[in-house]
Every structure is written in C-alpha cells, then in structure tokens.
C-alpha cells in the first residue's frame, strides 16, 4: 500500500471524477437557466396577449381608497361642509 503508483492513479481517478461531476453540474445549471428563461418569455408573451388587466395588489387598493377619501374631503371643503 505504500506504492506511489497506486496513490497517483487514485488521485488521478478522483480528479477525473471531480472534473466529470463539475462538467455535468455546469451543463445541468445552464439547461435549468435556459428553461427558466423560456418560462419567463412564455409568461411575458401570454400576459401581453391577454386583454384582461392584472388584479390589483393590496397596496394599490389601499392607495386607491386613500385617494378616494382625499377626493371626498376636497369635495366637502369645496361644498362648504365642515367635517
């Protein structure tokens, strides 16, 4: 077991295995990124093709309610009504 050829061949085999696993992992990562890009493009195209507006978010609804309240108060001030 103290043969230097054995240790050299084992380290070369381990290095080859690491290189193979790295290449396969990199290829998988690139394919996954390409898949996600295609999904985003498909989602963007399907969203652009629909004529329905997107559902408002909670923040947008709160802001619209706040603006309606301000308009109501301004109309009351213009009418001369005390709040």
JSON list of N, CA and C in Angstrom, two decimals:
[
{"chain": "A", "resi": 1, "resn": "UNK", "atom": "N", "xyz": [0.80, -1.20, 0.00]},
{"chain": "A", "resi": 1, "resn": "UNK", "atom": "CA", "xyz": [0.00, 0.00, 0.00]},
{"chain": "A", "resi": 1, "resn": "UNK", "atom": "C", "xyz": [0.85, 1.27, 0.00]},
{"chain": "A", "resi": 2, "resn": "UNK", "atom": "N", "xyz": [2.09, 1.16, 0.05]},
{"chain": "A", "resi": 2, "resn": "UNK", "atom": "CA", "xyz": [2.94, 2.34, 0.01]},
{"chain": "A", "resi": 2, "resn": "UNK", "atom": "C", "xyz": [3.46, 2.60, -1.40]},
{"chain": "A", "resi": 3, "resn": "UNK", "atom": "N", "xyz": [2.83, 1.96, -2.36]},
{"chain": "A", "resi": 3, "resn": "UNK", "atom": "CA", "xyz": [3.25, 2.12, -3.75]},
{"chain": "A", "resi": 3, "resn": "UNK", "atom": "C", "xyz": [2.84, 3.51, -4.26]},
{"chain": "A", "resi": 4, "resn": "UNK", "atom": "N", "xyz": [3.77, 4.32, -4.75]},
{"chain": "A", "resi": 4, "resn": "UNK", "atom": "CA", "xyz": [3.43, 5.66, -5.23]},
{"chain": "A", "resi": 4, "resn": "UNK", "atom": "C", "xyz": [2.54, 5.63, -6.48]},
{"chain": "A", "resi": 5, "resn": "UNK", "atom": "N", "xyz": [2.62, 4.59, -7.28]},
{"chain": "A", "resi": 5, "resn": "UNK", "atom": "CA", "xyz": [1.79, 4.49, -8.47]},
{"chain": "A", "resi": 5, "resn": "UNK", "atom": "C", "xyz": [0.32, 4.35, -8.06]},
{"chain": "A", "resi": 6, "resn": "UNK", "atom": "N", "xyz": [0.07, 3.60, -6.99]},
{"chain": "A", "resi": 6, "resn": "UNK", "atom": "CA", "xyz": [-1.30, 3.43, -6.51]},
{"chain": "A", "resi": 6, "resn": "UNK", "atom": "C", "xyz": [-1.90, 4.78, -6.10]},
{"chain": "A", "resi": 7, "resn": "UNK", "atom": "N", "xyz": [-1.17, 5.54, -5.32]},
{"chain": "A", "resi": 7, "resn": "UNK", "atom": "CA", "xyz": [-1.67, 6.84, -4.87]},
{"chain": "A", "resi": 7, "resn": "UNK", "atom": "C", "xyz": [-1.83, 7.82, -6.04]},
{"chain": "A", "resi": 8, "resn": "UNK", "atom": "N", "xyz": [-0.93, 7.76, -7.00]},
{"chain": "A", "resi": 8, "resn": "UNK", "atom": "CA", "xyz": [-1.02, 8.63, -8.16]},
{"chain": "A", "resi": 8, "resn": "UNK", "atom": "C", "xyz": [-2.25, 8.28, -8.99]},
{"chain": "A", "resi": 9, "resn": "UNK", "atom": "N", "xyz": [-2.48, 6.99, -9.21]},
{"chain": "A", "resi": 9, "resn": "UNK", "atom": "CA", "xyz": [-3.63, 6.57, -10.01]},
{"chain": "A", "resi": 9, "resn": "UNK", "atom": "C", "xyz": [-4.95, 6.87, -9.28]},
{"chain": "A", "resi": 10, "resn": "UNK", "atom": "N", "xyz": [-4.97, 6.71, -7.97]},
{"chain": "A", "resi": 10, "resn": "UNK", "atom": "CA", "xyz": [-6.19, 7.02, -7.21]},
{"chain": "A", "resi": 10, "resn": "UNK", "atom": "C", "xyz": [-6.48, 8.53, -7.22]},
{"chain": "A", "resi": 11, "resn": "UNK", "atom": "N", "xyz": [-5.45, 9.33, -7.09]},
{"chain": "A", "resi": 11, "resn": "UNK", "atom": "CA", "xyz": [-5.67, 10.78, -7.12]},
{"chain": "A", "resi": 11, "resn": "UNK", "atom": "C", "xyz": [-6.08, 11.22, -8.52]},
{"chain": "A", "resi": 12, "resn": "UNK", "atom": "N", "xyz": [-5.53, 10.61, -9.56]},
{"chain": "A", "resi": 12, "resn": "UNK", "atom": "CA", "xyz": [-5.94, 10.94, -10.93]},
{"chain": "A", "resi": 12, "resn": "UNK", "atom": "C", "xyz": [-7.39, 10.54, -11.18]},
{"chain": "A", "resi": 13, "resn": "UNK", "atom": "N", "xyz": [-7.78, 9.38, -10.66]},
{"chain": "A", "resi": 13, "resn": "UNK", "atom": "CA", "xyz": [-9.17, 8.94, -10.82]},
{"chain": "A", "resi": 13, "resn": "UNK", "atom": "C", "xyz": [-10.11, 9.86, -10.06]},
{"chain": "A", "resi": 14, "resn": "UNK", "atom": "N", "xyz": [-9.73, 10.28, -8.86]},
{"chain": "A", "resi": 14, "resn": "UNK", "atom": "CA", "xyz": [-10.56, 11.19, -8.09]},
{"chain": "A", "resi": 14, "resn": "UNK", "atom": "C", "xyz": [-10.67, 12.55, -8.78]},
{"chain": "A", "resi": 15, "resn": "UNK", "atom": "N", "xyz": [-9.58, 13.03, -9.33]},
{"chain": "A", "resi": 15, "resn": "UNK", "atom": "CA", "xyz": [-9.60, 14.30, -10.05]},
{"chain": "A", "resi": 15, "resn": "UNK", "atom": "C", "xyz": [-10.48, 14.19, -11.30]},
{"chain": "A", "resi": 16, "resn": "UNK", "atom": "N", "xyz": [-10.40, 13.08, -12.00]},
{"chain": "A", "resi": 16, "resn": "UNK", "atom": "CA", "xyz": [-11.24, 12.88, -13.18]},
{"chain": "A", "resi": 16, "resn": "UNK", "atom": "C", "xyz": [-12.71, 12.84, -12.79]},
{"chain": "A", "resi": 17, "resn": "UNK", "atom": "N", "xyz": [-13.03, 12.19, -11.68]},
{"chain": "A", "resi": 17, "resn": "UNK", "atom": "CA", "xyz": [-14.42, 12.14, -11.21]},
{"chain": "A", "resi": 17, "resn": "UNK", "atom": "C", "xyz": [-14.92, 13.53, -10.85]},
{"chain": "A", "resi": 18, "resn": "UNK", "atom": "N", "xyz": [-14.10, 14.31, -10.21]},
{"chain": "A", "resi": 18, "resn": "UNK", "atom": "CA", "xyz": [-14.49, 15.69, -9.84]},
{"chain": "A", "resi": 18, "resn": "UNK", "atom": "C", "xyz": [-14.72, 16.52, -11.10]},
{"chain": "A", "resi": 19, "resn": "UNK", "atom": "N", "xyz": [-13.85, 16.37, -12.09]},
{"chain": "A", "resi": 19, "resn": "UNK", "atom": "CA", "xyz": [-14.00, 17.12, -13.34]},
{"chain": "A", "resi": 19, "resn": "UNK", "atom": "C", "xyz": [-15.28, 16.71, -14.04]},
{"chain": "A", "resi": 20, "resn": "UNK", "atom": "N", "xyz": [-15.56, 15.42, -14.11]},
{"chain": "A", "resi": 20, "resn": "UNK", "atom": "CA", "xyz": [-16.78, 14.93, -14.77]},
{"chain": "A", "resi": 20, "resn": "UNK", "atom": "C", "xyz": [-18.02, 15.45, -14.05]},
{"chain": "A", "resi": 21, "resn": "UNK", "atom": "N", "xyz": [-18.03, 15.38, -12.74]},
{"chain": "A", "resi": 21, "resn": "UNK", "atom": "CA", "xyz": [-19.18, 15.87, -11.98]},
{"chain": "A", "resi": 21, "resn": "UNK", "atom": "C", "xyz": [-19.36, 17.37, -12.14]},
{"chain": "A", "resi": 22, "resn": "UNK", "atom": "N", "xyz": [-18.26, 18.10, -12.20]},
{"chain": "A", "resi": 22, "resn": "UNK", "atom": "CA", "xyz": [-18.35, 19.55, -12.40]},
{"chain": "A", "resi": 22, "resn": "UNK", "atom": "C", "xyz": [-18.91, 19.90, -13.77]},
{"chain": "A", "resi": 23, "resn": "UNK", "atom": "N", "xyz": [-18.46, 19.19, -14.79]},
{"chain": "A", "resi": 23, "resn": "UNK", "atom": "CA", "xyz": [-18.95, 19.45, -16.14]},
{"chain": "A", "resi": 23, "resn": "UNK", "atom": "C", "xyz": [-20.44, 19.12, -16.24]},
{"chain": "A", "resi": 24, "resn": "UNK", "atom": "N", "xyz": [-20.84, 18.00, -15.68]},
{"chain": "A", "resi": 24, "resn": "UNK", "atom": "CA", "xyz": [-22.25, 17.61, -15.71]},
{"chain": "A", "resi": 24, "resn": "UNK", "atom": "C", "xyz": [-23.09, 18.61, -14.91]},
{"chain": "A", "resi": 25, "resn": "UNK", "atom": "N", "xyz": [-22.61, 19.04, -13.77]},
{"chain": "A", "resi": 25, "resn": "UNK", "atom": "CA", "xyz": [-23.33, 20.03, -12.97]},
{"chain": "A", "resi": 25, "resn": "UNK", "atom": "C", "xyz": [-23.46, 21.35, -13.70]},
{"chain": "A", "resi": 26, "resn": "UNK", "atom": "N", "xyz": [-22.41, 21.80, -14.36]},
{"chain": "A", "resi": 26, "resn": "UNK", "atom": "CA", "xyz": [-22.45, 23.05, -15.12]},
{"chain": "A", "resi": 26, "resn": "UNK", "atom": "C", "xyz": [-23.43, 22.95, -16.28]},
{"chain": "A", "resi": 27, "resn": "UNK", "atom": "N", "xyz": [-23.42, 21.81, -16.97]},
{"chain": "A", "resi": 27, "resn": "UNK", "atom": "CA", "xyz": [-24.35, 21.61, -18.07]},
{"chain": "A", "resi": 27, "resn": "UNK", "atom": "C", "xyz": [-25.80, 21.64, -17.57]},
{"chain": "A", "resi": 28, "resn": "UNK", "atom": "N", "xyz": [-26.06, 20.99, -16.45]},
{"chain": "A", "resi": 28, "resn": "UNK", "atom": "CA", "xyz": [-27.40, 21.00, -15.86]},
{"chain": "A", "resi": 28, "resn": "UNK", "atom": "C", "xyz": [-27.81, 22.40, -15.44]},
{"chain": "A", "resi": 29, "resn": "UNK", "atom": "N", "xyz": [-26.91, 23.15, -14.86]},
{"chain": "A", "resi": 29, "resn": "UNK", "atom": "CA", "xyz": [-27.20, 24.53, -14.44]},
{"chain": "A", "resi": 29, "resn": "UNK", "atom": "C", "xyz": [-27.57, 25.39, -15.64]},
{"chain": "A", "resi": 30, "resn": "UNK", "atom": "N", "xyz": [-26.79, 25.27, -16.73]},
{"chain": "A", "resi": 30, "resn": "UNK", "atom": "CA", "xyz": [-27.07, 26.06, -17.93]},
{"chain": "A", "resi": 30, "resn": "UNK", "atom": "C", "xyz": [-28.42, 25.69, -18.53]},
{"chain": "A", "resi": 31, "resn": "UNK", "atom": "N", "xyz": [-28.74, 24.40, -18.54]},
{"chain": "A", "resi": 31, "resn": "UNK", "atom": "CA", "xyz": [-30.04, 23.97, -19.07]},
{"chain": "A", "resi": 31, "resn": "UNK", "atom": "C", "xyz": [-31.18, 24.47, -18.19]},
{"chain": "A", "resi": 32, "resn": "UNK", "atom": "N", "xyz": [-30.98, 24.47, -16.88]},
{"chain": "A", "resi": 32, "resn": "UNK", "atom": "CA", "xyz": [-32.02, 24.96, -15.96]},
{"chain": "A", "resi": 32, "resn": "UNK", "atom": "C", "xyz": [-32.25, 26.46, -16.17]},
{"chain": "A", "resi": 33, "resn": "UNK", "atom": "N", "xyz": [-31.16, 27.21, -16.34]},
{"chain": "A", "resi": 33, "resn": "UNK", "atom": "CA", "xyz": [-31.28, 28.65, -16.60]},
{"chain": "A", "resi": 33, "resn": "UNK", "atom": "C", "xyz": [-32.01, 28.88, -17.93]},
{"chain": "A", "resi": 34, "resn": "UNK", "atom": "N", "xyz": [-31.69, 28.09, -18.95]},
{"chain": "A", "resi": 34, "resn": "UNK", "atom": "CA", "xyz": [-32.36, 28.23, -20.25]},
{"chain": "A", "resi": 34, "resn": "UNK", "atom": "C", "xyz": [-33.85, 27.93, -20.11]},
{"chain": "A", "resi": 35, "resn": "UNK", "atom": "N", "xyz": [-34.19, 26.92, -19.31]},
{"chain": "A", "resi": 35, "resn": "UNK", "atom": "CA", "xyz": [-35.59, 26.58, -19.08]},
{"chain": "A", "resi": 35, "resn": "UNK", "atom": "C", "xyz": [-36.32, 27.73, -18.40]},
{"chain": "A", "resi": 36, "resn": "UNK", "atom": "N", "xyz": [-35.71, 28.32, -17.40]},
{"chain": "A", "resi": 36, "resn": "UNK", "atom": "CA", "xyz": [-36.33, 29.44, -16.70]},
{"chain": "A", "resi": 36, "resn": "UNK", "atom": "C", "xyz": [-36.50, 30.65, -17.62]},
{"chain": "A", "resi": 37, "resn": "UNK", "atom": "N", "xyz": [-35.52, 30.89, -18.50]},
{"chain": "A", "resi": 37, "resn": "UNK", "atom": "CA", "xyz": [-35.65, 31.99, -19.46]},
{"chain": "A", "resi": 37, "resn": "UNK", "atom": "C", "xyz": [-36.83, 31.75, -20.40]},
{"chain": "A", "resi": 38, "resn": "UNK", "atom": "N", "xyz": [-36.97, 30.51, -20.86]},
{"chain": "A", "resi": 38, "resn": "UNK", "atom": "CA", "xyz": [-38.10, 30.19, -21.75]},
{"chain": "A", "resi": 38, "resn": "UNK", "atom": "C", "xyz": [-39.42, 30.35, -21.02]},
{"chain": "A", "resi": 39, "resn": "UNK", "atom": "N", "xyz": [-39.48, 29.95, -19.75]},
{"chain": "A", "resi": 39, "resn": "UNK", "atom": "CA", "xyz": [-40.71, 30.13, -18.97]},
{"chain": "A", "resi": 39, "resn": "UNK", "atom": "C", "xyz": [-41.04, 31.61, -18.82]},
{"chain": "A", "resi": 40, "resn": "UNK", "atom": "N", "xyz": [-40.05, 32.43, -18.56]},
{"chain": "A", "resi": 40, "resn": "UNK", "atom": "CA", "xyz": [-40.29, 33.86, -18.42]},
{"chain": "A", "resi": 40, "resn": "UNK", "atom": "C", "xyz": [-40.74, 34.47, -19.74]},
{"chain": "A", "resi": 41, "resn": "UNK", "atom": "N", "xyz": [-40.14, 34.06, -20.83]},
{"chain": "A", "resi": 41, "resn": "UNK", "atom": "CA", "xyz": [-40.55, 34.58, -22.13]},
{"chain": "A", "resi": 41, "resn": "UNK", "atom": "C", "xyz": [-41.97, 34.13, -22.45]},
{"chain": "A", "resi": 42, "resn": "UNK", "atom": "N", "xyz": [-42.29, 32.89, -22.16]},
{"chain": "A", "resi": 42, "resn": "UNK", "atom": "CA", "xyz": [-43.64, 32.39, -22.41]},
{"chain": "A", "resi": 42, "resn": "UNK", "atom": "C", "xyz": [-44.66, 33.13, -21.54]},
{"chain": "A", "resi": 43, "resn": "UNK", "atom": "N", "xyz": [-44.31, 33.36, -20.28]},
{"chain": "A", "resi": 43, "resn": "UNK", "atom": "CA", "xyz": [-45.21, 34.08, -19.39]},
{"chain": "A", "resi": 43, "resn": "UNK", "atom": "C", "xyz": [-45.40, 35.52, -19.87]},
{"chain": "A", "resi": 44, "resn": "UNK", "atom": "N", "xyz": [-44.32, 36.15, -20.32]},
{"chain": "A", "resi": 44, "resn": "UNK", "atom": "CA", "xyz": [-44.42, 37.51, -20.81]},
{"chain": "A", "resi": 44, "resn": "UNK", "atom": "C", "xyz": [-45.27, 37.61, -22.06]},
{"chain": "A", "resi": 45, "resn": "UNK", "atom": "N", "xyz": [-45.14, 36.64, -22.95]},
{"chain": "A", "resi": 45, "resn": "UNK", "atom": "CA", "xyz": [-45.93, 36.64, -24.17]},
{"chain": "A", "resi": 45, "resn": "UNK", "atom": "C", "xyz": [-47.39, 36.35, -23.89]},
{"chain": "A", "resi": 46, "resn": "UNK", "atom": "N", "xyz": [-47.67, 35.42, -22.97]},
{"chain": "A", "resi": 46, "resn": "UNK", "atom": "CA", "xyz": [-49.06, 35.10, -22.67]},
{"chain": "A", "resi": 46, "resn": "UNK", "atom": "C", "xyz": [-49.72, 36.24, -21.88]},
{"chain": "A", "resi": 47, "resn": "UNK", "atom": "N", "xyz": [-48.95, 36.93, -21.05]},
{"chain": "A", "resi": 47, "resn": "UNK", "atom": "CA", "xyz": [-49.50, 38.05, -20.30]},
{"chain": "A", "resi": 47, "resn": "UNK", "atom": "C", "xyz": [-49.78, 39.23, -21.22]},
{"chain": "A", "resi": 48, "resn": "UNK", "atom": "N", "xyz": [-48.93, 39.41, -22.23]},
{"chain": "A", "resi": 48, "resn": "UNK", "atom": "CA", "xyz": [-49.14, 40.51, -23.16]},
{"chain": "A", "resi": 48, "resn": "UNK", "atom": "C", "xyz": [-50.31, 40.20, -24.10]},
{"chain": "A", "resi": 49, "resn": "UNK", "atom": "N", "xyz": [-50.58, 38.93, -24.34]},
{"chain": "A", "resi": 49, "resn": "UNK", "atom": "CA", "xyz": [-51.65, 38.56, -25.25]},
{"chain": "A", "resi": 49, "resn": "UNK", "atom": "C", "xyz": [-53.03, 38.70, -24.63]},
{"chain": "A", "resi": 50, "resn": "UNK", "atom": "N", "xyz": [-53.12, 38.64, -23.31]},
{"chain": "A", "resi": 50, "resn": "UNK", "atom": "CA", "xyz": [-54.42, 38.75, -22.66]},
{"chain": "A", "resi": 50, "resn": "UNK", "atom": "C", "xyz": [-54.85, 40.21, -22.63]},
{"chain": "A", "resi": 51, "resn": "UNK", "atom": "N", "xyz": [-56.15, 40.42, -22.71]},
{"chain": "A", "resi": 51, "resn": "UNK", "atom": "CA", "xyz": [-56.68, 41.78, -22.68]},
{"chain": "A", "resi": 51, "resn": "UNK", "atom": "C", "xyz": [-57.17, 42.16, -21.29]},
{"chain": "A", "resi": 52, "resn": "UNK", "atom": "N", "xyz": [-57.24, 41.19, -20.40]},
{"chain": "A", "resi": 52, "resn": "UNK", "atom": "CA", "xyz": [-57.72, 41.48, -19.06]},
{"chain": "A", "resi": 52, "resn": "UNK", "atom": "C", "xyz": [-56.62, 42.17, -18.26]},
{"chain": "A", "resi": 53, "resn": "UNK", "atom": "N", "xyz": [-56.99, 43.20, -17.51]},
{"chain": "A", "resi": 53, "resn": "UNK", "atom": "CA", "xyz": [-55.98, 43.84, -16.66]},
{"chain": "A", "resi": 53, "resn": "UNK", "atom": "C", "xyz": [-55.62, 42.93, -15.50]},
{"chain": "A", "resi": 54, "resn": "UNK", "atom": "N", "xyz": [-54.42, 43.10, -14.99]},
{"chain": "A", "resi": 54, "resn": "UNK", "atom": "CA", "xyz": [-53.97, 42.30, -13.87]},
{"chain": "A", "resi": 54, "resn": "UNK", "atom": "C", "xyz": [-54.74, 42.69, -12.61]},
{"chain": "A", "resi": 55, "resn": "UNK", "atom": "N", "xyz": [-54.90, 41.75, -11.72]},
{"chain": "A", "resi": 55, "resn": "UNK", "atom": "CA", "xyz": [-55.60, 42.02, -10.46]},
{"chain": "A", "resi": 55, "resn": "UNK", "atom": "C", "xyz": [-54.79, 43.02, -9.64]},
{"chain": "A", "resi": 56, "resn": "UNK", "atom": "N", "xyz": [-55.46, 44.00, -9.05]},
{"chain": "A", "resi": 56, "resn": "UNK", "atom": "CA", "xyz": [-54.71, 44.99, -8.27]},
{"chain": "A", "resi": 56, "resn": "UNK", "atom": "C", "xyz": [-54.14, 44.37, -7.00]},
{"chain": "A", "resi": 57, "resn": "UNK", "atom": "N", "xyz": [-53.01, 44.85, -6.61]},
{"chain": "A", "resi": 57, "resn": "UNK", "atom": "CA", "xyz": [-52.39, 44.36, -5.39]},
{"chain": "A", "resi": 57, "resn": "UNK", "atom": "C", "xyz": [-53.05, 45.04, -4.19]},
{"chain": "A", "resi": 58, "resn": "UNK", "atom": "N", "xyz": [-52.77, 44.52, -3.02]},
{"chain": "A", "resi": 58, "resn": "UNK", "atom": "CA", "xyz": [-53.35, 45.10, -1.80]},
{"chain": "A", "resi": 58, "resn": "UNK", "atom": "C", "xyz": [-52.88, 46.54, -1.62]},
{"chain": "A", "resi": 59, "resn": "UNK", "atom": "N", "xyz": [-51.63, 46.80, -1.92]},
{"chain": "A", "resi": 59, "resn": "UNK", "atom": "CA", "xyz": [-51.10, 48.16, -1.79]},
{"chain": "A", "resi": 59, "resn": "UNK", "atom": "C", "xyz": [-51.83, 49.12, -2.72]},
{"chain": "A", "resi": 60, "resn": "UNK", "atom": "N", "xyz": [-52.07, 48.67, -3.94]},
{"chain": "A", "resi": 60, "resn": "UNK", "atom": "CA", "xyz": [-52.77, 49.53, -4.90]},
{"chain": "A", "resi": 60, "resn": "UNK", "atom": "C", "xyz": [-54.20, 49.82, -4.45]},
{"chain": "A", "resi": 61, "resn": "UNK", "atom": "N", "xyz": [-54.87, 48.81, -3.88]},
{"chain": "A", "resi": 61, "resn": "UNK", "atom": "CA", "xyz": [-56.23, 49.03, -3.40]},
{"chain": "A", "resi": 61, "resn": "UNK", "atom": "C", "xyz": [-56.26, 50.00, -2.23]},
{"chain": "A", "resi": 62, "resn": "UNK", "atom": "N", "xyz": [-55.29, 49.90, -1.34]},
{"chain": "A", "resi": 62, "resn": "UNK", "atom": "CA", "xyz": [-55.22, 50.82, -0.21]},
{"chain": "A", "resi": 62, "resn": "UNK", "atom": "C", "xyz": [-54.97, 52.25, -0.70]},
{"chain": "A", "resi": 63, "resn": "UNK", "atom": "N", "xyz": [-54.08, 52.37, -1.68]},
{"chain": "A", "resi": 63, "resn": "UNK", "atom": "CA", "xyz": [-53.77, 53.70, -2.21]},
{"chain": "A", "resi": 63, "resn": "UNK", "atom": "C", "xyz": [-54.99, 54.30, -2.91]},
{"chain": "A", "resi": 64, "resn": "UNK", "atom": "N", "xyz": [-55.74, 53.50, -3.66]},
{"chain": "A", "resi": 64, "resn": "UNK", "atom": "CA", "xyz": [-56.93, 54.00, -4.33]},
{"chain": "A", "resi": 64, "resn": "UNK", "atom": "C", "xyz": [-57.97, 54.43, -3.29]},
{"chain": "A", "resi": 65, "resn": "UNK", "atom": "N", "xyz": [-58.13, 53.65, -2.22]},
{"chain": "A", "resi": 65, "resn": "UNK", "atom": "CA", "xyz": [-59.08, 54.01, -1.17]},
{"chain": "A", "resi": 65, "resn": "UNK", "atom": "C", "xyz": [-58.66, 55.32, -0.51]},
{"chain": "A", "resi": 66, "resn": "UNK", "atom": "N", "xyz": [-57.37, 55.50, -0.31]},
{"chain": "A", "resi": 66, "resn": "UNK", "atom": "CA", "xyz": [-56.87, 56.74, 0.29]},
{"chain": "A", "resi": 66, "resn": "UNK", "atom": "C", "xyz": [-57.14, 57.93, -0.64]},
{"chain": "A", "resi": 67, "resn": "UNK", "atom": "N", "xyz": [-56.92, 57.75, -1.92]},
{"chain": "A", "resi": 67, "resn": "UNK", "atom": "CA", "xyz": [-57.19, 58.83, -2.87]},
{"chain": "A", "resi": 67, "resn": "UNK", "atom": "C", "xyz": [-58.68, 59.16, -2.93]},
{"chain": "A", "resi": 68, "resn": "UNK", "atom": "N", "xyz": [-59.53, 58.16, -2.86]},
{"chain": "A", "resi": 68, "resn": "UNK", "atom": "CA", "xyz": [-60.97, 58.41, -2.86]},
{"chain": "A", "resi": 68, "resn": "UNK", "atom": "C", "xyz": [-61.39, 59.20, -1.62]},
{"chain": "A", "resi": 69, "resn": "UNK", "atom": "N", "xyz": [-60.78, 58.88, -0.48]},
{"chain": "A", "resi": 69, "resn": "UNK", "atom": "CA", "xyz": [-61.07, 59.61, 0.75]},
{"chain": "A", "resi": 69, "resn": "UNK", "atom": "C", "xyz": [-60.63, 61.06, 0.63]},
{"chain": "A", "resi": 70, "resn": "UNK", "atom": "N", "xyz": [-59.47, 61.29, 0.04]},
{"chain": "A", "resi": 70, "resn": "UNK", "atom": "CA", "xyz": [-58.99, 62.66, -0.14]},
{"chain": "A", "resi": 70, "resn": "UNK", "atom": "C", "xyz": [-59.92, 63.45, -1.06]},
{"chain": "A", "resi": 71, "resn": "UNK", "atom": "N", "xyz": [-60.36, 62.81, -2.13]},
{"chain": "A", "resi": 71, "resn": "UNK", "atom": "CA", "xyz": [-61.27, 63.48, -3.07]},
{"chain": "A", "resi": 71, "resn": "UNK", "atom": "C", "xyz": [-62.58, 63.81, -2.36]},
{"chain": "A", "resi": 72, "resn": "UNK", "atom": "N", "xyz": [-63.08, 62.89, -1.55]},
{"chain": "A", "resi": 72, "resn": "UNK", "atom": "CA", "xyz": [-64.33, 63.13, -0.81]},
{"chain": "A", "resi": 72, "resn": "UNK", "atom": "C", "xyz": [-64.17, 64.33, 0.12]},
{"chain": "A", "resi": 73, "resn": "UNK", "atom": "N", "xyz": [-63.02, 64.41, 0.81]},
{"chain": "A", "resi": 73, "resn": "UNK", "atom": "CA", "xyz": [-62.78, 65.54, 1.71]},
{"chain": "A", "resi": 73, "resn": "UNK", "atom": "C", "xyz": [-62.66, 66.84, 0.93]},
{"chain": "A", "resi": 74, "resn": "UNK", "atom": "N", "xyz": [-61.97, 66.83, -0.21]},
{"chain": "A", "resi": 74, "resn": "UNK", "atom": "CA", "xyz": [-61.84, 68.05, -1.01]},
{"chain": "A", "resi": 74, "resn": "UNK", "atom": "C", "xyz": [-63.19, 68.50, -1.55]},
{"chain": "A", "resi": 75, "resn": "UNK", "atom": "N", "xyz": [-64.03, 67.55, -1.95]},
{"chain": "A", "resi": 75, "resn": "UNK", "atom": "CA", "xyz": [-65.36, 67.91, -2.42]},
{"chain": "A", "resi": 75, "resn": "UNK", "atom": "C", "xyz": [-66.19, 68.51, -1.30]},
{"chain": "A", "resi": 76, "resn": "UNK", "atom": "N", "xyz": [-66.03, 67.97, -0.08]},
{"chain": "A", "resi": 76, "resn": "UNK", "atom": "CA", "xyz": [-66.76, 68.52, 1.07]},
{"chain": "A", "resi": 76, "resn": "UNK", "atom": "C", "xyz": [-66.27, 69.93, 1.37]},
{"chain": "A", "resi": 77, "resn": "UNK", "atom": "N", "xyz": [-64.96, 70.15, 1.28]},
{"chain": "A", "resi": 77, "resn": "UNK", "atom": "CA", "xyz": [-64.43, 71.50, 1.52]},
{"chain": "A", "resi": 77, "resn": "UNK", "atom": "C", "xyz": [-64.95, 72.46, 0.46]},
{"chain": "A", "resi": 78, "resn": "UNK", "atom": "N", "xyz": [-64.99, 72.01, -0.80]},
{"chain": "A", "resi": 78, "resn": "UNK", "atom": "CA", "xyz": [-65.47, 72.86, -1.88]},
{"chain": "A", "resi": 78, "resn": "UNK", "atom": "C", "xyz": [-66.94, 73.19, -1.73]},
{"chain": "A", "resi": 79, "resn": "UNK", "atom": "N", "xyz": [-67.68, 72.25, -1.16]},
{"chain": "A", "resi": 79, "resn": "UNK", "atom": "CA", "xyz": [-69.12, 72.48, -0.94]},
{"chain": "A", "resi": 79, "resn": "UNK", "atom": "C", "xyz": [-69.39, 73.31, 0.31]},
{"chain": "A", "resi": 80, "resn": "UNK", "atom": "N", "xyz": [-68.36, 73.51, 1.14]},
{"chain": "A", "resi": 80, "resn": "UNK", "atom": "CA", "xyz": [-68.52, 74.31, 2.34]},
{"chain": "A", "resi": 80, "resn": "UNK", "atom": "C", "xyz": [-69.02, 73.52, 3.52]},
{"chain": "A", "resi": 81, "resn": "UNK", "atom": "N", "xyz": [-68.90, 72.21, 3.49]},
{"chain": "A", "resi": 81, "resn": "UNK", "atom": "CA", "xyz": [-69.38, 71.36, 4.60]},
{"chain": "A", "resi": 81, "resn": "UNK", "atom": "C", "xyz": [-68.23, 71.14, 5.56]},
{"chain": "A", "resi": 82, "resn": "UNK", "atom": "N", "xyz": [-68.50, 71.33, 6.87]},
{"chain": "A", "resi": 82, "resn": "UNK", "atom": "CA", "xyz": [-67.48, 71.04, 7.88]},
{"chain": "A", "resi": 82, "resn": "UNK", "atom": "C", "xyz": [-67.45, 69.54, 8.16]},
{"chain": "A", "resi": 83, "resn": "UNK", "atom": "N", "xyz": [-66.26, 69.00, 8.24]},
{"chain": "A", "resi": 83, "resn": "UNK", "atom": "CA", "xyz": [-66.12, 67.55, 8.54]},
{"chain": "A", "resi": 83, "resn": "UNK", "atom": "C", "xyz": [-65.97, 67.35, 10.01]}
]
